[in-house]
Amino acid sequence: MTLPTKQLDPLDNPRMRKIIDDTIAEYGDQNGALMVVLNHIQERIGFITKAMQAYIAKNLNVPVSKVHGVVSFYSFFTTEPRGKHVVKFCIGTACYVGGVSQLIDKAKQVLGVEPGQTTPDGLITLEVCRCVGACSQAPVVVVDDTNRGRVKPSQFGKILTDIQKSEAAA
Ligand code: FES
C-alpha cells in the first residue's frame, strides 16, 4: 500500500496502528522477529517512519539503533511512502563507470528531487540500488522493476516524461 506523501504518522492512524500491533503480536516471538516484523510492516503500510521504528523497538525489546540500522541498510525499507512509480539507479561499479551519475543529475534537473526522495505529486520516487546483474548493459536504470540498459542522459528525460504523460492520460 502506498500513501500520499503528506499525512499523519501511521501510529496516529487507528487502522494502521492496528496493522502494526497485530504484526508485532503475530511475529514478535519468532526467531529473527525484527526482520519479519519490519518486512510485513513495509509491505502492508509501505514505509517505516522513525516513530514507527522506535515503537517497534520498544515492543520487541530491542535497541532502536538496531531497528534503525536494519531499515537504513536494506533498500527494500523506506522511511517515507514511495511514489506510484519507482526509478532506481544502479550504482554498481560497471554502471558507475558507465556514467550513472550523469543520469542522476538529469533526473534531479527534470524532477527537482534526489535519490531517496519522491516528487511532490507522489508520482515518482528516485532510489539507488546495488548491481542488478545486467552489467553488460551499463548504465542501468530500473523503472518499476523493468531494467533499462545503456541509457544516455539525452534519453533519460524521455523515460521520465513518458511516465508523467502515461499518468496524465490515465
Ligand atoms: S553494476 Fe549496474 S548492473 Fe551491474
Short mmCIF file of C-alpha atoms and ligand atoms in Angstrom, two decimals:
data_model
loop_
_atom_site.label_atom_id
_atom_site.label_comp_id
_atom_site.label_asym_id
_atom_site.label_seq_id
_atom_site.Cartn_x
_atom_site.Cartn_y
_atom_site.Cartn_z
CA MET A 1 0.00 0.00 0.00
CA THR A 2 1.39 3.40 -0.98
CA LEU A 3 0.01 6.54 0.58
CA PRO A 4 0.17 10.23 -0.20
CA THR A 5 3.35 11.93 0.92
CA LYS A 6 1.69 14.37 3.35
CA GLN A 7 -0.01 12.54 6.17
CA LEU A 8 0.00 11.76 9.85
CA ASP A 9 2.38 9.14 11.14
CA PRO A 10 0.75 5.69 10.76
CA LEU A 11 0.94 5.32 14.55
CA ASP A 12 -1.68 8.10 14.74
CA ASN A 13 -3.99 6.32 12.33
CA PRO A 14 -6.08 3.68 14.20
CA ARG A 15 -6.29 1.33 11.20
CA MET A 16 -2.55 1.42 10.56
CA ARG A 17 -1.75 1.26 14.24
CA LYS A 18 -3.75 -1.97 14.37
CA ILE A 19 -1.73 -3.39 11.46
CA ILE A 20 1.47 -2.61 13.35
CA ASP A 21 0.17 -4.03 16.65
CA ASP A 22 -1.22 -7.16 15.01
CA THR A 23 2.07 -7.75 13.17
CA ILE A 24 4.08 -7.41 16.36
CA ALA A 25 1.63 -9.71 18.22
CA GLU A 26 1.78 -12.32 15.46
CA TYR A 27 5.52 -12.43 14.78
CA GLY A 28 7.11 -10.80 17.81
CA ASP A 29 8.03 -14.09 19.49
CA GLN A 30 9.64 -15.71 16.44
CA ASN A 31 13.35 -16.11 15.85
CA GLY A 32 14.51 -13.18 13.75
CA ALA A 33 11.32 -11.34 14.72
CA LEU A 34 12.72 -7.92 13.91
CA MET A 35 13.29 -8.64 10.23
CA VAL A 36 9.97 -10.45 9.87
CA VAL A 37 8.03 -7.64 11.57
CA LEU A 38 9.78 -4.95 9.51
CA ASN A 39 9.15 -6.83 6.27
CA HIS A 40 5.45 -7.22 6.98
CA ILE A 41 5.02 -3.62 8.03
CA GLN A 42 6.92 -2.33 4.99
CA GLU A 43 4.73 -4.48 2.73
CA ARG A 44 1.43 -3.62 4.36
CA ILE A 45 1.95 0.07 5.15
CA GLY A 46 4.58 0.95 2.55
CA PHE A 47 7.14 2.67 4.78
CA ILE A 48 8.52 2.72 8.33
CA THR A 49 8.90 6.14 9.92
CA LYS A 50 11.37 6.92 12.72
CA ALA A 51 8.45 6.97 15.18
CA MET A 52 7.38 3.53 13.95
CA GLN A 53 10.95 2.27 14.33
CA ALA A 54 11.01 3.46 17.95
CA TYR A 55 7.62 1.84 18.60
CA ILE A 56 8.71 -1.48 17.07
CA ALA A 57 11.98 -1.40 19.04
CA LYS A 58 10.13 -0.82 22.31
CA ASN A 59 7.61 -3.58 21.65
CA LEU A 60 10.20 -6.11 20.51
CA ASN A 61 12.52 -5.09 23.31
CA VAL A 62 15.46 -4.35 21.03
CA PRO A 63 17.55 -1.16 20.83
CA VAL A 64 16.10 1.44 18.49
CA SER A 65 19.58 1.78 16.95
CA LYS A 66 19.30 -1.83 15.80
CA VAL A 67 15.96 -1.20 14.12
CA HIS A 68 17.27 1.95 12.51
CA GLY A 69 20.37 0.06 11.33
CA VAL A 70 18.29 -2.61 9.59
CA VAL A 71 15.93 -0.09 7.97
CA SER A 72 18.86 2.01 6.73
CA PHE A 73 20.85 -0.94 5.41
CA TYR A 74 18.26 -2.64 3.22
CA SER A 75 16.96 -0.61 0.29
CA PHE A 76 13.67 -2.53 0.47
CA PHE A 77 12.77 -0.47 3.54
CA THR A 78 11.81 3.17 3.27
CA THR A 79 11.02 5.78 5.89
CA GLU A 80 8.61 7.65 3.61
CA PRO A 81 5.92 6.44 1.21
CA ARG A 82 7.24 5.55 -2.22
CA GLY A 83 5.74 7.25 -5.24
CA LYS A 84 3.45 5.49 -7.67
CA HIS A 85 6.49 4.75 -9.86
CA VAL A 86 9.99 3.96 -8.65
CA VAL A 87 13.07 4.76 -10.72
CA LYS A 88 16.24 3.13 -9.39
CA PHE A 89 19.76 3.94 -10.50
CA CYS A 90 22.22 1.07 -10.33
CA ILE A 91 25.35 2.35 -8.64
CA GLY A 92 27.36 -0.85 -9.02
CA THR A 93 30.85 -0.47 -10.43
CA ALA A 94 30.01 -1.03 -14.12
CA CYS A 95 27.12 1.43 -14.02
CA TYR A 96 29.13 3.94 -12.06
CA VAL A 97 31.91 3.76 -14.64
CA GLY A 98 29.26 3.79 -17.37
CA GLY A 99 28.01 7.20 -16.27
CA VAL A 100 25.04 6.63 -13.98
CA SER A 101 25.87 9.83 -12.09
CA GLN A 102 25.02 11.82 -15.23
CA LEU A 103 21.62 10.14 -15.28
CA ILE A 104 21.08 11.01 -11.63
CA ASP A 105 21.97 14.63 -12.41
CA LYS A 106 19.50 14.60 -15.28
CA ALA A 107 16.76 13.21 -13.05
CA LYS A 108 17.42 15.91 -10.45
CA GLN A 109 17.23 18.52 -13.16
CA VAL A 110 13.97 17.19 -14.66
CA LEU A 111 12.15 16.27 -11.43
CA GLY A 112 13.73 18.54 -8.83
CA VAL A 113 14.25 15.66 -6.39
CA GLU A 114 17.21 13.48 -5.45
CA PRO A 115 17.56 9.73 -4.91
CA GLY A 116 15.69 8.89 -1.72
CA GLN A 117 13.01 11.48 -2.46
CA THR A 118 9.61 11.49 -4.11
CA THR A 119 8.18 14.16 -6.39
CA PRO A 120 5.67 16.38 -4.55
CA ASP A 121 2.81 14.93 -6.62
CA GLY A 122 3.66 11.45 -5.31
CA LEU A 123 4.27 10.17 -8.84
CA ILE A 124 7.96 9.22 -8.96
CA THR A 125 10.42 8.11 -6.30
CA LEU A 126 14.12 8.06 -7.13
CA GLU A 127 16.34 5.46 -5.48
CA VAL A 128 19.76 3.96 -5.92
CA CYS A 129 20.42 0.23 -5.84
CA ARG A 130 23.29 -2.20 -5.99
CA CYS A 131 24.24 -4.20 -9.09
CA VAL A 132 21.14 -5.72 -10.69
CA GLY A 133 23.16 -8.24 -12.70
CA ALA A 134 22.94 -6.53 -16.08
CA CYS A 135 26.42 -5.01 -16.09
CA SER A 136 26.92 -5.50 -19.83
CA GLN A 137 24.04 -3.04 -20.29
CA ALA A 138 25.55 -0.34 -18.05
CA PRO A 139 24.43 2.18 -17.09
CA VAL A 140 21.22 0.53 -15.96
CA VAL A 141 18.10 2.22 -14.63
CA VAL A 142 15.27 0.14 -13.19
CA VAL A 143 11.86 1.63 -13.90
CA ASP A 144 9.14 -0.12 -11.90
CA ASP A 145 11.12 -3.40 -11.87
CA THR A 146 12.00 -3.24 -15.60
CA ASN A 147 15.67 -2.83 -16.44
CA ARG A 148 16.56 -0.18 -19.00
CA GLY A 149 20.12 -0.56 -20.20
CA ARG A 150 22.65 1.67 -21.92
CA VAL A 151 20.59 4.70 -21.03
CA LYS A 152 22.02 8.01 -22.19
CA PRO A 153 21.27 11.28 -20.40
CA SER A 154 19.64 12.51 -23.60
CA GLN A 155 17.17 9.56 -23.50
CA PHE A 156 16.58 9.66 -19.81
CA GLY A 157 14.45 12.78 -19.78
CA LYS A 158 12.07 10.99 -22.16
CA ILE A 159 11.77 8.00 -19.80
CA LEU A 160 10.63 10.36 -17.07
CA THR A 161 8.30 12.39 -19.23
CA ASP A 162 6.77 9.15 -20.61
CA ILE A 163 5.88 8.16 -17.03
CA GLN A 164 4.37 11.57 -16.41
CA LYS A 165 2.42 11.51 -19.68
CA SER A 166 1.10 7.97 -19.12
CA GLU A 167 -0.28 9.07 -15.76
CA ALA A 168 -1.78 12.25 -17.20
CA ALA A 169 -3.55 10.16 -19.87
CA ALA A 170 -4.79 7.54 -17.36
S1 FES B 1 26.81 -2.65 -11.96
FE1 FES B 1 24.88 -2.00 -12.71
S2 FES B 1 24.03 -3.83 -13.45
FE2 FES B 1 25.90 -4.47 -12.58
#
